[in-house]
XYZ file of C-alpha atoms in Angstrom:
390
model
C -7.312 59.845 14.859
C -10.688 61.466 14.270
C -10.442 65.120 13.128
C -14.191 65.487 13.630
C -13.871 64.887 17.378
C -12.188 66.877 20.134
C -8.546 66.100 20.875
C -7.367 65.230 17.369
C -4.599 67.853 17.319
C -3.058 66.490 20.526
C -2.962 63.043 18.934
C -1.597 64.425 15.658
C 1.137 66.332 17.499
C 2.243 63.110 19.156
C 2.452 61.430 15.742
C 4.449 64.342 14.322
C 6.842 64.448 17.284
C 7.641 60.775 16.724
C 8.179 61.217 12.978
C 10.221 64.375 12.417
C 12.076 63.247 9.295
C 9.594 64.933 6.957
C 10.770 68.289 8.318
C 14.204 67.689 6.783
C 12.936 67.787 3.209
C 13.201 70.924 1.106
C 10.304 73.339 0.840
C 10.003 72.457 -2.841
C 9.717 68.758 -2.015
C 7.091 69.399 0.661
C 5.117 71.644 -1.696
C 5.177 68.843 -4.264
C 3.756 66.493 -1.625
C 0.995 69.024 -0.891
C 0.078 68.955 -4.570
C 0.064 65.181 -4.685
C -2.228 65.073 -1.648
C -4.649 67.451 -3.405
C -4.305 70.224 -0.827
C -3.100 72.781 -3.387
C -6.003 71.872 -5.674
C -8.634 72.128 -2.929
C -9.465 68.420 -3.122
C -7.684 66.505 -0.376
C -7.395 62.820 -1.247
C -4.367 61.773 0.810
C -2.347 63.028 3.766
C 0.811 64.955 2.971
C 2.942 62.711 5.220
C 3.095 58.967 4.628
C 3.205 57.858 8.268
C -0.421 58.851 8.904
C -3.002 56.468 7.490
C -5.951 57.961 5.621
C -8.164 55.070 6.761
C -11.817 56.093 6.426
C -11.253 59.825 6.760
C -13.435 62.198 4.738
C -11.934 64.766 2.362
C -12.767 67.446 4.911
C -10.963 65.601 7.714
C -7.922 65.032 5.501
C -7.987 68.736 4.663
C -7.859 69.641 8.364
C -4.817 67.436 8.877
C -3.060 68.763 5.765
C -3.683 72.395 6.706
C -2.317 71.796 10.192
C 0.787 69.990 8.880
C 1.397 72.698 6.253
C 1.328 75.364 8.979
C 3.485 73.165 11.234
C 6.073 72.737 8.457
C 6.069 76.482 7.711
C 6.657 77.264 11.385
C 9.550 74.803 11.614
C 11.261 76.141 8.488
C 10.889 79.744 9.652
C 13.027 79.172 12.768
C 10.568 81.441 14.553
C 10.913 81.801 18.307
C 7.141 82.100 18.623
C 5.324 79.104 20.039
C 3.546 77.223 17.273
C 0.009 77.193 18.710
C 0.259 80.807 19.892
C 1.545 82.005 16.535
C -1.271 80.400 14.521
C -3.952 81.724 16.857
C -2.464 85.219 16.778
C -2.126 85.005 12.996
C -5.832 84.343 12.484
C -6.708 87.047 14.991
C -4.567 89.520 13.076
C -6.251 89.016 9.716
C -9.009 91.611 9.530
C -11.235 89.487 7.322
C -11.712 87.067 10.199
C -12.802 89.758 12.645
C -16.393 89.145 11.654
C -18.731 86.823 13.483
C -17.099 84.027 11.466
C -14.248 83.336 13.904
C -14.622 86.122 16.419
C -16.980 84.135 18.622
C -14.367 81.503 19.455
C -11.421 83.776 20.223
C -12.622 84.285 23.773
C -11.390 80.754 24.481
C -7.997 80.204 26.083
C -5.206 79.545 23.571
C -4.880 75.775 23.330
C -5.014 72.825 20.964
C -8.768 72.837 21.479
C -9.033 76.452 20.305
C -6.921 75.669 17.253
C -9.217 72.744 16.435
C -12.149 75.158 16.460
C -10.309 77.653 14.243
C -9.383 75.002 11.670
C -12.889 73.553 11.741
C -14.438 76.975 11.163
C -11.897 77.751 8.461
C -12.787 74.626 6.480
C -16.371 73.779 7.418
C -18.509 76.552 5.956
C -21.928 74.949 5.853
C -23.569 71.537 5.955
C -25.418 72.229 2.720
C -23.998 70.002 -0.026
C -23.969 72.767 -2.656
C -21.933 75.001 -0.390
C -19.598 72.132 0.412
C -19.025 71.460 -3.284
C -18.244 75.100 -3.942
C -16.093 75.180 -0.834
C -13.958 72.250 -1.970
C -13.582 73.583 -5.491
C -12.700 77.185 -4.701
C -12.404 78.144 -1.046
C -10.241 75.168 -0.076
C -8.137 75.629 -3.198
C -7.247 78.981 -1.646
C -6.270 77.536 1.736
C -2.642 77.746 0.710
C -3.097 81.529 0.812
C -3.369 81.048 4.585
C -0.058 79.186 4.579
C 1.666 81.862 2.481
C 0.296 84.630 4.704
C 1.360 82.693 7.815
C 4.907 82.416 6.422
C 4.864 86.177 5.958
C 3.526 86.685 9.479
C 6.307 84.599 11.025
C 9.012 86.841 9.558
C 7.813 89.985 11.346
C 4.945 88.985 13.672
C 2.723 91.124 11.459
C 0.552 90.483 8.438
C -1.133 93.075 6.289
C -4.536 92.290 4.834
C -3.249 94.170 1.797
C -0.818 91.293 1.191
C -3.685 88.801 1.094
C -5.848 91.051 -1.081
C -3.034 91.535 -3.594
C -2.415 87.793 -3.712
C -6.113 87.061 -4.241
C -6.336 89.767 -6.905
C -3.386 88.191 -8.726
C -5.030 84.773 -8.595
C -8.330 86.122 -9.930
C -6.598 88.055 -12.700
C -4.566 85.058 -13.870
C -7.516 82.647 -13.657
C -9.546 85.077 -15.750
C -6.737 85.151 -18.310
C -6.702 81.339 -18.338
C -10.438 81.157 -18.990
C -10.067 83.685 -21.794
C -7.252 81.656 -23.347
C -9.508 78.724 -24.264
C -9.791 78.057 -27.984
C -13.451 77.107 -27.658
C -15.628 78.581 -24.940
C -18.988 77.177 -23.886
C -21.738 79.468 -22.645
C -20.766 78.399 -19.136
C -17.143 79.374 -19.735
C -18.466 82.750 -20.833
C -20.625 82.927 -17.693
C -17.625 82.180 -15.503
C -15.592 84.845 -17.282
C -18.335 87.417 -16.703
C -18.559 86.311 -13.070
C -14.821 86.801 -12.561
C -14.870 90.150 -14.336
C -17.793 91.318 -12.208
C -16.219 90.092 -8.987
C -13.047 92.026 -9.725
C -15.095 95.204 -10.002
C -16.218 94.618 -6.415
C -12.667 94.126 -5.145
C -11.296 96.600 -2.629
C -8.272 96.999 -4.897
C -8.334 98.435 -8.387
C -8.542 95.954 -11.235
C -5.036 94.713 -11.895
C -3.504 93.827 -15.231
C -1.785 90.570 -16.125
C 1.590 92.253 -15.656
C 0.608 93.689 -12.269
C -0.668 90.290 -11.157
C 2.716 88.757 -11.902
C 4.607 91.666 -10.326
C 2.690 91.097 -7.065
C 4.328 87.688 -6.699
C 7.688 87.922 -4.984
C 8.508 84.601 -3.330
C 9.044 81.324 -5.143
C 6.204 79.803 -3.109
C 3.757 82.422 -4.402
C 4.881 81.795 -7.976
C 4.636 78.009 -7.675
C 1.167 78.308 -6.212
C -0.238 80.767 -8.723
C 1.093 78.688 -11.605
C -0.532 75.548 -10.190
C -3.847 77.380 -9.764
C -3.541 78.467 -13.404
C -2.876 74.860 -14.458
C -5.885 73.709 -12.460
C -8.059 76.345 -14.141
C -7.158 75.089 -17.612
C -8.431 71.662 -16.616
C -12.004 72.897 -16.152
C -13.049 71.209 -19.405
C -10.745 68.209 -18.810
C -8.607 69.235 -21.775
C -5.559 71.494 -21.922
C -5.682 72.643 -25.539
C -2.822 74.103 -27.586
C -3.680 77.712 -26.795
C -3.849 76.956 -23.070
C -0.526 75.105 -23.265
C 1.032 78.161 -24.904
C -0.494 80.466 -22.280
C 0.849 78.330 -19.429
C 4.361 78.197 -20.866
C 4.357 81.964 -21.383
C 3.060 82.492 -17.846
C 5.720 80.182 -16.411
C 8.420 82.084 -18.272
C 7.136 85.426 -16.940
C 7.186 83.971 -13.422
C 10.815 82.960 -14.039
C 10.035 79.293 -13.464
C 12.304 76.652 -14.918
C 11.070 74.601 -17.859
C 11.187 71.555 -15.610
C 8.923 73.234 -13.040
C 6.474 74.295 -15.762
C 6.275 70.815 -17.273
C 6.031 69.150 -13.858
C 3.130 71.396 -12.808
C 1.190 70.698 -16.005
C 1.834 66.965 -15.655
C 0.899 67.000 -11.959
C -2.493 68.621 -12.476
C -3.264 66.231 -15.336
C -2.257 63.228 -13.259
C -4.166 64.289 -10.146
C -7.471 65.136 -11.800
C -7.310 62.152 -14.146
C -6.742 59.878 -11.162
C -9.528 61.342 -9.024
C -11.989 62.673 -11.605
C -14.640 60.142 -10.570
C -14.217 60.970 -6.876
C -14.522 64.743 -7.085
C -18.119 65.908 -7.329
C -17.466 68.849 -9.604
C -15.206 66.809 -11.889
C -17.592 63.907 -12.339
C -19.865 66.236 -14.278
C -19.598 66.283 -18.048
C -19.138 70.040 -17.966
C -17.296 71.380 -14.929
C -17.926 75.011 -15.830
C -21.670 74.329 -16.020
C -21.662 72.495 -12.695
C -19.550 75.147 -10.998
C -21.661 78.049 -12.230
C -24.990 76.351 -11.523
C -23.919 75.235 -8.051
C -22.622 78.697 -7.211
C -25.879 80.314 -8.336
C -27.994 77.826 -6.390
C -25.851 78.216 -3.302
C -26.066 82.014 -3.244
C -29.794 81.860 -3.941
C -30.301 79.500 -1.020
C -28.219 81.672 1.312
C -30.225 84.757 0.374
C -33.516 82.907 0.790
C -32.480 81.424 4.132
C -31.500 84.841 5.502
C -34.195 86.875 3.762
C -35.749 88.535 6.812
C -32.431 89.388 8.428
C -31.089 90.800 5.162
C -34.188 92.903 4.612
C -33.843 94.373 8.083
C -30.138 95.162 7.673
C -30.513 96.559 4.154
C -33.338 98.889 5.063
C -31.126 100.502 7.685
C -28.813 101.720 4.920
C -30.635 103.911 2.423
C -27.416 104.652 0.547
C -26.792 100.948 -0.010
C -30.362 100.390 -1.148
C -30.043 103.177 -3.698
C -26.801 101.694 -5.054
C -28.366 98.254 -5.367
C -31.389 99.740 -7.072
C -29.167 101.636 -9.516
C -27.241 98.454 -10.311
C -30.432 96.968 -11.778
C -30.729 99.663 -14.454
C -27.128 100.639 -15.226
C -23.517 99.609 -14.727
C -22.101 101.146 -11.587
C -18.856 103.071 -11.776
C -15.778 101.463 -10.266
C -16.025 103.782 -7.276
C -19.706 102.929 -6.781
C -18.942 99.211 -7.107
C -16.319 99.434 -4.376
C -18.689 101.395 -2.188
C -21.369 98.775 -2.777
C -18.966 95.989 -1.857
C -17.808 97.669 1.340
C -21.347 98.336 2.534
C -22.544 94.863 1.587
C -19.678 93.268 3.489
C -20.627 95.334 6.533
C -24.107 93.813 6.284
C -22.707 90.320 5.710
C -20.529 90.567 8.831
C -23.662 90.776 10.952
C -25.003 87.450 9.632
C -22.854 84.423 10.605
C -24.301 82.092 7.965
C -23.028 84.431 5.227
C -19.419 83.989 6.358
C -18.479 82.364 3.043
C -18.434 85.809 1.416
C -15.725 86.894 3.861
C -13.327 84.078 3.017
C -10.644 84.025 0.322
C -12.479 83.650 -2.967
C -15.782 84.701 -1.463
C -15.743 87.980 -3.373
C -16.215 85.910 -6.517
C -19.787 85.296 -5.394
C -20.675 88.922 -4.720
C -22.003 89.610 -8.252
C -24.437 86.703 -7.850
C -25.365 88.032 -4.427
C -25.921 91.572 -5.739
C -28.074 90.180 -8.541
C -30.478 88.589 -6.041
C -30.596 91.391 -3.475
C -33.037 93.687 -5.383
C -35.767 91.085 -4.867
C -35.522 91.748 -1.131
C -36.001 95.492 -1.458
C -39.310 97.347 -1.300
C -40.756 97.718 -4.799
C -40.171 101.490 -4.734
C -36.432 100.819 -4.909
C -36.594 98.427 -7.852
C -37.462 100.141 -11.119
C -37.429 96.857 -13.025
C -39.713 94.841 -10.789
C -42.745 93.280 -12.402
C -45.445 92.556 -9.883
C -46.632 88.959 -10.064
């Protein structure tokens, strides 16, 4: 099976139809297998079912297979009367965030395995640039399980609200920010990441949510398992879970009404996975993950802005209100209302430029502060009070 070539889903479906036993396991057991494969952590190192050989597959190809199987398992457990392929295609069509040029261009195709291959490819493959791929694996693909959770929700009523996804993302960001703040010793890069998260939350469509609100947003056991695992993964950014982080995780697990066994298993699982694969994950092979993550993110956004400079200039100059807001952001902190307005108008601009699709994906809002920081350089000098002519 070659997930980089046409026809891989047809072949995978044949494999799955001949090996249905994995569907009999509990949802908790399957979720545990997803963690062990690396899917939950955004770093796919094995396939979630044992009867498919990894062979020489890339992480990206393994990720495609794992995402498909996770959706397949969710559909089976839901007892939905909707056809599997139809339901996934309709699900992605329903999510407003994907109604940009990111996926919209392929939805004219007839519903088929081939169309689903294109959707999954687009969902995972953001850009060929290695910096973007590294960021993608570390953050965007770690949020792929949000797709699975939203798909579960969709199957119960044939509807999915983007508000559900936004609330889930806001909860994840809030908890990750709390994790970063819980470190006993913070490097300057930890501090940079904290500021980045805080800034990104100001650009969210929702109001900033508290720790308690983040937890209250989580209703299902799957949401709670997932958020706790993301929190565990976040503590591992410096390859050490110190005493304060341990205390934070146990308190978080208690608030999520997780059993002590689940809490301990999650902490052990993240330690085991990243210890095992630390030399095979680009961002983990660095001495300082926070430094690598922040630097790569900054370089990636800078390259995207540079690559699309002319198009961005043209789009920005058509919105005087947006240009004024960006200009103001260089000399003062925008109010929460202005920040939201800035985000909404920027996303409207981003939707017109396919290569900026990463900002539209789960987790993409985290990059908006870096994006906003670079935008003033594209504006005419009259709009930038702080510009120094070179």
